[in-house]
Amino acid sequence: MDNRYFYEGTTGPWELVIGLEVHAQVISNAKLFSGAATAFGAEPNTQVSFVDAAMPGMLPVINEVCVEQAIKTGLGINAEINLVSVFDRKNYFYADLPAGYQISQYTRPIVGKGYLDIELEDGTARRIGITRLHLEQDAGKSIHDQHPEKSYIDLNRSGVALMEIVSEPDLRSAEEAAAYVRKLRAIVRCLGTCDGNMDQGSMRVDVNVSVRKAGEAFGTRAEIKNVNSIKFLTQAIHYEAERQIVLLEEGGEVLQETRLFDAARGTTRPMRGKEHAHDYRYFPDPDLPPLVVDATWVEKIRSQMPELPDAKKTRFMKEYELPAYDASVLVGETETATYFETGLKSLDPLTAKTAKLFSNWLIVELFGALNREGKTIDQSPVTPSLLAGLINQIQAGVISGKIAKEVFSLMWESGKDATSLIEEHGLKQVSDDGAILATIDKVLSENPSMVDEYKSGKDKLFGFFVGQVMKAMAGKANPELVNQLLKEKLGK
Ligand code: ADP
Ligand code: MG
């Protein structure tokens, strides 16, 4: 379902058009225009300066760190940096917005056009345009569930710096939208400009969805506000697409409106009619001069950029001869890439073959175990060097891949290294011709009719013999050797 570009309606296929506005909280100790702290989870209203509370006469002062973070992110999304940008007031009335306006950037954002390359599971690559990135303040938070009659306001978030990253309406499926958010998250995390924690609200997505018949002009969009996980993003897009298609096919009209995602039901519902820009009465903030940044500063930031996921992927493919799929999974999170490269240091020998083996074990076994236990890779009891130790034992022929799974489980439980576990549990692979041949003789003599069938052409039975020998040797026989000796013995 995810990978469909076209939705089938009763009137034929429809195409999805999606544009995302991602709000990414800037990593900075202080707010965008005040020195108040930004730590997550603090007691309500303990991180609020007079500026954030909009006390009369207070003046905003721009935080250089936030500007640097925005520039870094702009460079990370291949965008042009505007050396002159302007802060505007976006006026609206809301209880958690004490100033009555939000300071944002409207006509002249700090970062202009850029793009992101995304890759889908089937290997398709697409370039998604980014319209702009601007800096703005976050608002406070209304709390409605603490008192039966009253609402409370927490201003800790008021004034925290956000980067709003707006995409072009270039996305065509929920899968693409998810890939875009994952990619953006990997980039900001790698840059250290946003922690990307969607569950803590430091990355939130407004999803614009419309549908059209192929080749026609864009349809009217609905905007779903504040979606805070990739799973919800996918659900919201599917729901919204179907809702709009059914509506249009019944002769109705899609309204341009803001909708809310209901996570419990997996549906969206109207929140309010969409404000138009003129409703916000934007105008340049008279308290703030235009923001002028020095080109040499931008170049200095550019020269200090870390290796980004795309570059890392290319390097992994080249240096370790990894397939594109492995490489893109490994660079999906900085921690995964670090785990991989740390592990490779303990591989003996490090070759394309052992690197690929290590990658397989990381992506399949380690990810599997981490998912089962809800752990992050940094919390893995199997460290990179432990996993490398296991691969070394496979590579050296000490254990088979099958036994290695058993060793991996033991390793996960105990944190002990592969060599000790193999010794302790007697898991060493038997690579002794004599022992294997003896077992082969026994298996063949116990199954004379099968041997006859095999010899008269039933080649499939070969697997049966291998299985019987392995079983008789408790899975510890060297599989390659078993195959080779069986072939010799059966005379084929
Ligand atoms: P606003 O700030 O009012 O939400 P913007 O023009 O900044 O409006 O657009 C917001 C987002 O909507 C952008 O990500 C853009 O790509 C997307 N968008 C614009 N038109 C459409 C459309 N017809 N269908 C889907 N997304 C759209
Ligand atoms: Mg919007």
Short mmCIF file of C-alpha atoms and ligand atoms in Angstrom, two decimals:
data_model
loop_
_atom_site.label_atom_id
_atom_site.label_comp_id
_atom_site.label_asym_id
_atom_site.label_seq_id
_atom_site.Cartn_x
_atom_site.Cartn_y
_atom_site.Cartn_z
CA MET A 1 0.00 0.00 0.00
CA ASP A 2 2.83 2.33 0.98
CA ASN A 3 4.55 2.25 -2.33
CA ARG A 4 1.55 3.20 -4.46
CA TYR A 5 1.99 6.36 -6.40
CA PHE A 6 -1.57 6.18 -7.57
CA TYR A 7 -4.67 5.56 -5.57
CA GLU A 8 -7.39 3.72 -7.38
CA GLY A 9 -10.72 5.48 -7.05
CA THR A 10 -14.03 4.60 -8.70
CA THR A 11 -13.12 7.09 -11.46
CA GLY A 12 -9.64 5.63 -12.01
CA PRO A 13 -6.24 6.50 -10.55
CA TRP A 14 -5.43 9.59 -8.50
CA GLU A 15 -2.03 11.03 -7.79
CA LEU A 16 -0.96 12.23 -4.35
CA VAL A 17 0.81 15.55 -3.89
CA ILE A 18 2.52 16.17 -0.57
CA GLY A 19 4.58 19.06 0.80
CA LEU A 20 6.04 19.05 4.31
CA GLU A 21 6.77 21.84 6.76
CA VAL A 22 9.14 20.45 9.37
CA HIS A 23 9.65 22.34 12.62
CA ALA A 24 13.02 21.42 14.06
CA GLN A 25 14.04 22.71 17.46
CA VAL A 26 17.52 24.17 17.32
CA ILE A 27 20.08 22.65 19.68
CA SER A 28 21.18 25.64 21.71
CA ASN A 29 21.53 26.26 25.45
CA ALA A 30 19.64 29.54 25.19
CA LYS A 31 16.55 30.72 23.31
CA LEU A 32 16.48 32.57 19.99
CA PHE A 33 16.20 36.07 21.49
CA SER A 34 16.83 35.54 25.23
CA GLY A 35 19.30 33.88 27.58
CA ALA A 36 16.73 31.57 29.18
CA ALA A 37 17.52 27.84 29.20
CA THR A 38 15.94 25.34 26.82
CA ALA A 39 16.32 21.99 28.64
CA PHE A 40 13.58 19.43 27.99
CA GLY A 41 11.30 18.37 30.86
CA ALA A 42 11.99 21.26 33.28
CA GLU A 43 9.32 22.32 35.81
CA PRO A 44 6.75 24.58 34.10
CA ASN A 45 7.69 28.26 33.86
CA THR A 46 11.19 27.84 35.26
CA GLN A 47 12.94 28.73 32.00
CA VAL A 48 11.30 32.02 31.15
CA SER A 49 12.99 35.39 30.82
CA PHE A 50 11.18 38.72 30.72
CA VAL A 51 11.61 38.69 26.95
CA ASP A 52 9.90 35.27 26.66
CA ALA A 53 7.06 36.46 28.88
CA ALA A 54 6.74 39.58 26.67
CA MET A 55 7.07 42.04 29.51
CA PRO A 56 6.70 45.62 28.31
CA GLY A 57 9.92 47.28 27.26
CA MET A 58 11.91 44.08 26.83
CA LEU A 59 14.01 43.85 23.70
CA PRO A 60 15.00 40.71 21.78
CA VAL A 61 18.68 40.08 21.12
CA ILE A 62 19.59 37.49 18.49
CA ASN A 63 21.47 34.39 19.68
CA GLU A 64 24.46 33.81 17.41
CA VAL A 65 24.50 30.06 18.11
CA CYS A 66 21.00 29.67 16.66
CA VAL A 67 22.02 31.56 13.52
CA GLU A 68 25.06 29.32 13.11
CA GLN A 69 22.88 26.23 13.54
CA ALA A 70 20.47 27.45 10.85
CA ILE A 71 23.35 28.11 8.45
CA LYS A 72 24.84 24.67 9.14
CA THR A 73 21.48 23.03 8.48
CA GLY A 74 21.07 25.11 5.31
CA LEU A 75 24.42 23.86 4.05
CA GLY A 76 23.41 20.31 5.01
CA ILE A 77 20.37 20.52 2.73
CA ASN A 78 22.37 21.90 -0.18
CA ALA A 79 20.74 25.29 0.11
CA GLU A 80 21.76 28.85 -0.61
CA ILE A 81 22.47 30.96 2.48
CA ASN A 82 21.03 34.45 2.39
CA LEU A 83 23.56 36.88 3.80
CA VAL A 84 20.77 39.32 4.62
CA SER A 85 17.55 38.10 6.14
CA VAL A 86 14.72 39.79 8.00
CA PHE A 87 12.70 38.96 11.10
CA ASP A 88 8.99 39.64 10.85
CA ARG A 89 6.17 39.65 13.34
CA LYS A 90 3.46 37.10 12.64
CA ASN A 91 0.48 38.41 14.56
CA TYR A 92 -2.18 36.23 16.08
CA PHE A 93 -3.98 35.98 19.37
CA TYR A 94 -3.50 32.92 21.50
CA ALA A 95 -3.25 32.38 25.25
CA ASP A 96 0.17 30.76 25.03
CA LEU A 97 1.60 33.60 22.94
CA PRO A 98 2.04 36.46 25.43
CA ALA A 99 3.42 38.98 22.91
CA GLY A 100 0.47 38.53 20.57
CA TYR A 101 2.94 37.83 17.77
CA GLN A 102 5.60 35.31 16.93
CA ILE A 103 8.92 36.51 15.58
CA SER A 104 9.52 34.61 12.36
CA GLN A 105 10.96 35.15 8.92
CA TYR A 106 8.60 35.62 6.05
CA THR A 107 9.72 37.21 2.79
CA ARG A 108 13.45 37.03 3.49
CA PRO A 109 14.43 33.79 5.24
CA ILE A 110 18.01 33.00 6.23
CA VAL A 111 18.13 29.94 3.97
CA GLY A 112 16.73 29.77 0.44
CA LYS A 113 16.31 26.96 -2.06
CA GLY A 114 17.92 23.58 -1.49
CA TYR A 115 17.16 19.89 -1.90
CA LEU A 116 17.35 16.45 -0.34
CA ASP A 117 17.91 13.13 -2.07
CA ILE A 118 15.78 10.30 -0.84
CA GLU A 119 15.97 6.62 -1.56
CA LEU A 120 13.08 4.18 -1.38
CA GLU A 121 13.22 0.55 -0.35
CA ASP A 122 13.04 -0.65 -3.95
CA GLY A 123 16.15 1.41 -4.72
CA THR A 124 14.40 4.31 -6.50
CA ALA A 125 16.13 7.61 -5.84
CA ARG A 126 14.37 10.99 -5.97
CA ARG A 127 15.45 14.57 -5.41
CA ILE A 128 13.00 16.60 -3.32
CA GLY A 129 13.13 20.38 -3.55
CA ILE A 130 13.32 22.50 -0.42
CA THR A 131 11.76 25.93 -0.69
CA ARG A 132 13.33 27.57 2.34
CA LEU A 133 14.46 27.29 5.93
CA HIS A 134 13.65 30.09 8.31
CA LEU A 135 14.22 30.80 11.97
CA GLU A 136 11.31 31.47 14.27
CA GLN A 137 10.30 31.36 17.92
CA ASP A 138 8.26 28.59 19.43
CA ALA A 139 5.14 29.50 21.42
CA GLY A 140 4.30 28.41 24.96
CA LYS A 141 2.13 25.45 25.79
CA SER A 142 -1.48 25.37 27.04
CA ILE A 143 -2.20 22.60 29.52
CA HIS A 144 -5.84 21.59 29.71
CA ASP A 145 -5.76 18.41 31.75
CA GLN A 146 -4.60 19.57 35.19
CA HIS A 147 -7.73 21.28 36.45
CA PRO A 148 -11.45 20.77 35.76
CA GLU A 149 -12.15 24.43 34.95
CA LYS A 150 -8.81 26.09 34.34
CA SER A 151 -6.18 25.90 31.66
CA TYR A 152 -2.57 26.47 32.58
CA ILE A 153 0.16 28.02 30.49
CA ASP A 154 3.77 26.85 30.48
CA LEU A 155 6.09 29.37 28.87
CA ASN A 156 9.25 27.24 28.99
CA ARG A 157 9.06 26.71 25.27
CA SER A 158 8.17 30.32 24.55
CA GLY A 159 10.99 31.82 22.51
CA VAL A 160 12.86 28.57 21.87
CA ALA A 161 14.47 28.67 18.42
CA LEU A 162 12.86 26.59 15.70
CA MET A 163 13.95 26.05 12.14
CA GLU A 164 11.01 25.66 9.81
CA ILE A 165 12.06 23.68 6.78
CA VAL A 166 9.53 23.84 3.95
CA SER A 167 9.59 21.36 1.09
CA GLU A 168 8.29 21.87 -2.41
CA PRO A 169 5.14 19.86 -3.18
CA ASP A 170 7.42 17.23 -4.74
CA LEU A 171 6.51 14.19 -2.66
CA ARG A 172 4.18 11.64 -4.25
CA SER A 173 3.58 8.96 -1.63
CA ALA A 174 3.54 8.34 2.10
CA GLU A 175 6.68 6.28 1.68
CA GLU A 176 8.48 9.22 0.08
CA ALA A 177 7.31 11.56 2.82
CA ALA A 178 8.61 9.14 5.45
CA ALA A 179 11.93 8.78 3.64
CA TYR A 180 12.23 12.57 3.45
CA VAL A 181 11.66 13.04 7.18
CA ARG A 182 14.09 10.23 8.02
CA LYS A 183 16.72 11.74 5.78
CA LEU A 184 16.24 15.22 7.18
CA ARG A 185 16.40 13.83 10.71
CA ALA A 186 19.61 11.95 9.95
CA ILE A 187 21.16 15.15 8.58
CA VAL A 188 20.26 17.42 11.51
CA ARG A 189 21.36 14.78 14.00
CA CYS A 190 24.63 14.33 12.18
CA LEU A 191 25.14 18.11 12.19
CA GLY A 192 24.11 18.43 15.84
CA THR A 193 21.62 21.17 14.94
CA CYS A 194 18.45 19.38 16.17
CA ASP A 195 18.14 16.19 18.21
CA GLY A 196 15.33 14.96 15.93
CA ASN A 197 13.39 13.45 18.85
CA MET A 198 9.88 13.45 17.44
CA ASP A 199 8.37 11.93 20.59
CA GLN A 200 9.63 14.87 22.65
CA GLY A 201 8.32 17.36 20.13
CA SER A 202 11.73 18.61 19.01
CA MET A 203 10.77 17.66 15.47
CA ARG A 204 7.17 18.08 14.30
CA VAL A 205 5.72 17.92 10.84
CA ASP A 206 2.87 19.81 9.19
CA VAL A 207 1.70 17.67 6.30
CA ASN A 208 0.09 19.26 3.25
CA VAL A 209 -1.84 16.77 1.14
CA SER A 210 -3.82 17.12 -2.05
CA VAL A 211 -4.86 14.76 -4.83
CA ARG A 212 -5.19 15.20 -8.56
CA LYS A 213 -5.66 13.30 -11.76
CA ALA A 214 -2.31 12.74 -13.47
CA GLY A 215 -1.26 15.72 -15.56
CA GLU A 216 -3.81 18.10 -14.05
CA ALA A 217 -3.04 21.17 -11.95
CA PHE A 218 -2.54 20.75 -8.20
CA GLY A 219 -5.70 20.23 -6.19
CA THR A 220 -6.67 22.11 -3.05
CA ARG A 221 -4.62 20.96 -0.09
CA ALA A 222 -5.45 20.24 3.50
CA GLU A 223 -2.75 20.80 6.10
CA ILE A 224 -2.43 18.34 8.98
CA LYS A 225 -0.72 19.99 11.92
CA ASN A 226 1.94 18.77 14.33
CA VAL A 227 2.35 15.15 13.34
CA ASN A 228 4.94 13.73 15.72
CA SER A 229 6.02 10.33 14.47
CA ILE A 230 6.82 8.72 11.14
CA LYS A 231 4.12 6.13 11.70
CA PHE A 232 1.51 8.86 12.23
CA LEU A 233 2.81 10.72 9.19
CA THR A 234 2.16 7.65 7.05
CA GLN A 235 -1.26 7.04 8.57
CA ALA A 236 -2.30 10.68 8.22
CA ILE A 237 -1.35 10.76 4.53
CA HIS A 238 -3.22 7.53 3.71
CA TYR A 239 -6.30 8.66 5.57
CA GLU A 240 -6.27 12.13 4.06
CA ALA A 241 -5.74 10.85 0.51
CA GLU A 242 -8.68 8.47 0.75
CA ARG A 243 -10.88 11.10 2.38
CA GLN A 244 -10.20 13.61 -0.39
CA ILE A 245 -10.65 11.08 -3.19
CA VAL A 246 -13.98 9.85 -1.85
CA LEU A 247 -15.10 13.45 -1.34
CA LEU A 248 -14.15 14.49 -4.87
CA GLU A 249 -15.64 11.40 -6.47
CA GLU A 250 -18.92 12.08 -4.71
CA GLY A 251 -18.94 15.51 -6.29
CA GLY A 252 -17.72 17.35 -3.20
CA GLU A 253 -14.94 19.86 -2.81
CA VAL A 254 -11.77 19.76 -0.70
CA LEU A 255 -11.59 22.76 1.60
CA GLN A 256 -8.29 24.47 2.24
CA GLU A 257 -8.17 23.95 5.95
CA THR A 258 -6.02 22.96 8.87
CA ARG A 259 -6.73 19.51 10.26
CA LEU A 260 -5.64 17.56 13.31
CA PHE A 261 -4.41 13.97 13.29
CA ASP A 262 -6.23 11.75 15.76
CA ALA A 263 -3.63 9.14 16.71
CA ALA A 264 -6.11 6.89 18.54
CA ARG A 265 -8.37 6.58 15.48
CA GLY A 266 -5.80 7.06 12.72
CA THR A 267 -8.00 9.76 11.18
CA THR A 268 -7.84 13.52 10.60
CA ARG A 269 -10.48 16.07 11.54
CA PRO A 270 -10.92 19.77 10.89
CA MET A 271 -9.30 22.18 13.35
CA ARG A 272 -9.88 25.52 11.70
CA GLY A 273 -10.14 27.15 8.31
CA LYS A 274 -6.72 27.90 6.92
CA GLU A 275 -5.48 31.40 7.74
CA HIS A 276 -4.08 33.27 4.81
CA ALA A 277 -0.85 35.21 5.10
CA HIS A 278 -2.73 38.50 5.27
CA ASP A 279 -4.57 37.29 8.37
CA TYR A 280 -1.23 37.34 10.19
CA ARG A 281 -0.49 40.94 9.24
CA TYR A 282 3.20 40.21 8.80
CA PHE A 283 5.55 43.17 9.09
CA PRO A 284 9.28 43.52 9.86
CA ASP A 285 9.94 43.50 13.61
CA PRO A 286 10.98 47.08 14.45
CA ASP A 287 13.01 45.82 17.43
CA LEU A 288 15.34 43.81 15.22
CA PRO A 289 17.60 45.09 12.45
CA PRO A 290 18.01 42.89 9.36
CA LEU A 291 20.25 39.94 10.13
CA VAL A 292 23.49 40.32 8.19
CA VAL A 293 25.91 37.43 8.12
CA ASP A 294 29.43 37.50 6.84
CA ALA A 295 30.28 35.37 3.80
CA THR A 296 33.60 34.35 5.38
CA TRP A 297 31.72 33.06 8.42
CA VAL A 298 29.50 30.94 6.17
CA GLU A 299 32.59 29.56 4.42
CA LYS A 300 34.20 28.78 7.77
CA ILE A 301 31.09 26.86 8.82
CA ARG A 302 31.09 25.05 5.48
CA SER A 303 34.71 24.00 5.94
CA GLN A 304 33.90 22.49 9.34
CA MET A 305 30.93 20.42 8.22
CA PRO A 306 31.05 16.77 9.34
CA GLU A 307 30.68 13.96 6.84
CA LEU A 308 26.96 13.85 5.97
CA PRO A 309 24.95 10.65 5.48
CA ASP A 310 25.09 10.76 1.65
CA ALA A 311 28.86 11.18 1.59
CA LYS A 312 29.23 8.48 4.21
CA LYS A 313 27.08 6.12 2.17
CA THR A 314 29.21 6.67 -0.93
CA ARG A 315 32.34 6.10 1.10
CA PHE A 316 30.99 2.87 2.66
CA MET A 317 30.15 1.58 -0.81
CA LYS A 318 33.57 2.44 -2.13
CA GLU A 319 35.77 1.62 0.84
CA TYR A 320 34.04 -1.58 1.98
CA GLU A 321 32.33 -2.53 -1.31
CA LEU A 322 28.96 -2.64 0.44
CA PRO A 323 25.75 -2.82 -1.60
CA ALA A 324 23.75 0.44 -1.73
CA TYR A 325 21.00 -0.94 0.48
CA ASP A 326 23.36 -1.92 3.32
CA ALA A 327 25.16 1.40 3.11
CA SER A 328 21.98 3.44 3.28
CA VAL A 329 20.69 1.50 6.29
CA LEU A 330 24.02 1.91 8.08
CA VAL A 331 24.12 5.69 7.60
CA GLY A 332 20.45 6.11 8.56
CA GLU A 333 21.50 7.02 12.09
CA THR A 334 24.87 8.41 13.09
CA GLU A 335 25.06 5.90 15.96
CA THR A 336 24.61 2.97 13.57
CA ALA A 337 27.36 4.21 11.28
CA THR A 338 29.66 4.72 14.26
CA TYR A 339 28.88 1.22 15.55
CA PHE A 340 29.67 -0.21 12.14
CA GLU A 341 32.99 1.57 11.72
CA THR A 342 34.04 0.87 15.30
CA GLY A 343 33.30 -2.82 14.78
CA LEU A 344 35.30 -2.98 11.55
CA LYS A 345 38.43 -1.99 13.50
CA SER A 346 38.24 -5.32 15.34
CA LEU A 347 37.66 -7.47 12.26
CA ASP A 348 40.49 -9.83 11.45
CA PRO A 349 40.98 -9.71 8.54
CA LEU A 350 39.02 -6.67 7.33
CA THR A 351 37.95 -7.53 3.79
CA ALA A 352 34.89 -6.76 1.66
CA LYS A 353 33.59 -10.19 2.68
CA THR A 354 33.96 -9.72 6.43
CA ALA A 355 32.64 -6.14 6.25
CA LYS A 356 29.53 -7.45 4.48
CA LEU A 357 29.17 -10.22 7.07
CA PHE A 358 29.43 -7.65 9.85
CA SER A 359 26.83 -5.48 8.10
CA ASN A 360 24.45 -8.46 7.76
CA TRP A 361 24.75 -9.33 11.42
CA LEU A 362 24.24 -5.72 12.44
CA ILE A 363 21.19 -5.17 10.23
CA VAL A 364 19.50 -8.52 10.82
CA GLU A 365 20.50 -9.98 14.19
CA LEU A 366 21.47 -6.90 16.18
CA PHE A 367 18.60 -4.70 14.93
CA GLY A 368 16.22 -7.62 15.54
CA ALA A 369 17.36 -8.03 19.14
CA LEU A 370 17.34 -4.27 19.77
CA ASN A 371 13.79 -3.97 18.41
CA ARG A 372 12.57 -6.90 20.48
CA GLU A 373 13.87 -5.32 23.67
CA GLY A 374 13.18 -1.69 22.77
CA LYS A 375 16.83 -0.72 23.08
CA THR A 376 18.87 1.79 21.09
CA ILE A 377 22.13 0.71 19.53
CA ASP A 378 24.06 2.65 22.18
CA GLN A 379 22.41 0.46 24.82
CA SER A 380 23.30 -2.79 23.06
CA PRO A 381 24.89 -5.36 25.36
CA VAL A 382 26.68 -6.66 22.27
CA THR A 383 29.35 -4.02 21.65
CA PRO A 384 30.93 -3.45 18.23
CA SER A 385 34.08 -5.35 19.20
CA LEU A 386 32.03 -8.27 20.58
CA LEU A 387 30.12 -8.54 17.31
CA ALA A 388 33.37 -8.30 15.37
CA GLY A 389 34.75 -11.12 17.53
CA LEU A 390 31.81 -13.28 16.52
CA ILE A 391 32.35 -12.54 12.83
CA ASN A 392 36.03 -13.43 13.23
CA GLN A 393 35.06 -16.85 14.58
CA ILE A 394 32.72 -17.45 11.63
CA GLN A 395 35.34 -16.25 9.20
CA ALA A 396 37.98 -18.53 10.73
CA GLY A 397 35.66 -21.52 10.39
CA VAL A 398 35.50 -22.06 14.16
CA ILE A 399 31.69 -21.89 14.13
CA SER A 400 29.06 -22.08 11.42
CA GLY A 401 26.62 -19.25 10.76
CA LYS A 402 23.92 -21.30 12.43
CA ILE A 403 25.84 -21.88 15.64
CA ALA A 404 26.83 -18.21 15.53
CA LYS A 405 23.18 -17.30 16.14
CA GLU A 406 23.30 -19.33 19.31
CA VAL A 407 26.55 -17.62 20.33
CA PHE A 408 24.96 -14.26 19.57
CA SER A 409 22.06 -14.98 21.95
CA LEU A 410 24.46 -16.06 24.67
CA MET A 411 26.51 -12.95 24.03
CA TRP A 412 23.44 -10.73 24.25
CA GLU A 413 22.56 -12.30 27.63
CA SER A 414 26.02 -12.41 29.16
CA GLY A 415 28.11 -9.72 27.48
CA LYS A 416 30.91 -12.31 27.19
CA ASP A 417 33.08 -12.57 24.07
CA ALA A 418 32.62 -15.19 21.35
CA THR A 419 35.83 -17.13 22.05
CA SER A 420 34.95 -17.71 25.72
CA LEU A 421 31.34 -18.61 24.94
CA ILE A 422 32.30 -21.13 22.25
CA GLU A 423 34.76 -22.71 24.67
CA GLU A 424 32.38 -22.65 27.63
CA HIS A 425 29.46 -24.19 25.73
CA GLY A 426 31.48 -26.56 23.57
CA LEU A 427 30.20 -25.03 20.34
CA LYS A 428 33.34 -25.39 18.30
CA GLN A 429 32.68 -26.57 14.79
CA VAL A 430 33.96 -30.02 13.89
CA SER A 431 36.28 -29.68 10.92
CA ASP A 432 37.86 -33.06 11.35
CA ASP A 433 37.40 -35.23 8.23
CA GLY A 434 37.45 -38.43 10.22
CA ALA A 435 34.59 -37.54 12.55
CA ILE A 436 32.47 -36.22 9.71
CA LEU A 437 33.17 -39.22 7.48
CA ALA A 438 32.20 -41.59 10.28
CA THR A 439 28.88 -39.81 10.66
CA ILE A 440 28.32 -39.80 6.92
CA ASP A 441 28.87 -43.55 6.77
CA LYS A 442 26.40 -44.03 9.59
CA VAL A 443 23.73 -41.85 7.96
CA LEU A 444 24.12 -43.54 4.57
CA SER A 445 23.97 -47.05 6.01
CA GLU A 446 20.80 -46.14 7.95
CA ASN A 447 19.10 -44.89 4.79
CA PRO A 448 19.93 -47.37 2.02
CA SER A 449 16.74 -46.78 0.00
CA MET A 450 17.34 -43.03 -0.03
CA VAL A 451 20.87 -43.63 -1.28
CA ASP A 452 19.50 -45.75 -4.11
CA GLU A 453 16.97 -43.10 -5.03
CA TYR A 454 19.64 -40.44 -4.99
CA LYS A 455 21.90 -42.49 -7.18
CA SER A 456 19.11 -43.09 -9.67
CA GLY A 457 18.76 -39.34 -10.16
CA LYS A 458 16.78 -37.81 -7.29
CA ASP A 459 19.32 -34.98 -6.73
CA LYS A 460 17.07 -33.18 -4.28
CA LEU A 461 17.91 -35.82 -1.66
CA PHE A 462 21.38 -34.36 -1.24
CA GLY A 463 19.96 -31.77 1.12
CA PHE A 464 18.36 -34.50 3.16
CA PHE A 465 21.73 -36.20 3.73
CA VAL A 466 23.38 -32.92 4.69
CA GLY A 467 20.57 -32.28 7.16
CA GLN A 468 20.90 -35.76 8.71
CA VAL A 469 24.66 -35.44 9.13
CA MET A 470 24.35 -31.97 10.67
CA LYS A 471 21.63 -33.23 12.99
CA ALA A 472 23.69 -36.23 14.06
CA MET A 473 26.55 -33.87 14.88
CA ALA A 474 24.35 -31.40 16.81
CA GLY A 475 24.80 -28.74 14.14
CA LYS A 476 28.49 -28.44 14.87
CA ALA A 477 29.94 -29.99 11.72
CA ASN A 478 31.58 -27.61 9.28
CA PRO A 479 28.85 -27.34 6.61
CA GLU A 480 31.26 -26.83 3.71
CA LEU A 481 33.19 -29.90 4.69
CA VAL A 482 30.02 -31.97 5.09
CA ASN A 483 28.96 -30.95 1.59
CA GLN A 484 32.31 -31.74 0.09
CA LEU A 485 32.73 -35.11 1.80
CA LEU A 486 29.17 -36.17 1.06
CA LYS A 487 29.66 -35.41 -2.62
CA GLU A 488 32.80 -37.49 -2.71
CA LYS A 489 31.11 -40.32 -0.85
CA LEU A 490 28.01 -40.40 -3.01
CA GLY A 491 30.17 -40.30 -6.08
CA LYS A 492 28.73 -37.26 -7.83
P1 ADP B 1 1.52 28.06 4.32
O1 ADP B 1 2.68 28.71 4.98
O2 ADP B 1 0.31 28.89 4.23
O3 ADP B 1 1.20 26.72 4.89
P2 ADP B 1 3.16 27.59 1.92
O4 ADP B 1 2.98 28.18 0.57
O5 ADP B 1 4.35 27.95 2.69
O6 ADP B 1 1.84 27.86 2.75
O7 ADP B 1 3.12 26.03 1.68
C1 ADP B 1 3.17 25.14 2.68
C2 ADP B 1 3.44 23.74 2.16
O8 ADP B 1 2.38 23.28 1.35
C3 ADP B 1 4.69 23.57 1.34
O9 ADP B 1 5.41 22.49 1.87
C4 ADP B 1 4.20 23.26 -0.05
O10 ADP B 1 5.05 22.37 -0.72
C5 ADP B 1 2.89 22.59 0.24
N1 ADP B 1 1.91 22.69 -0.85
C6 ADP B 1 1.58 23.78 -1.57
N2 ADP B 1 0.61 23.49 -2.44
C7 ADP B 1 0.28 22.19 -2.26
C8 ADP B 1 -0.67 21.31 -2.87
N3 ADP B 1 -1.51 21.71 -3.80
N4 ADP B 1 -0.70 20.04 -2.41
C9 ADP B 1 0.12 19.61 -1.45
N5 ADP B 1 1.03 20.40 -0.86
C10 ADP B 1 1.12 21.67 -1.25
MG MG B 2 1.83 26.01 6.77
#
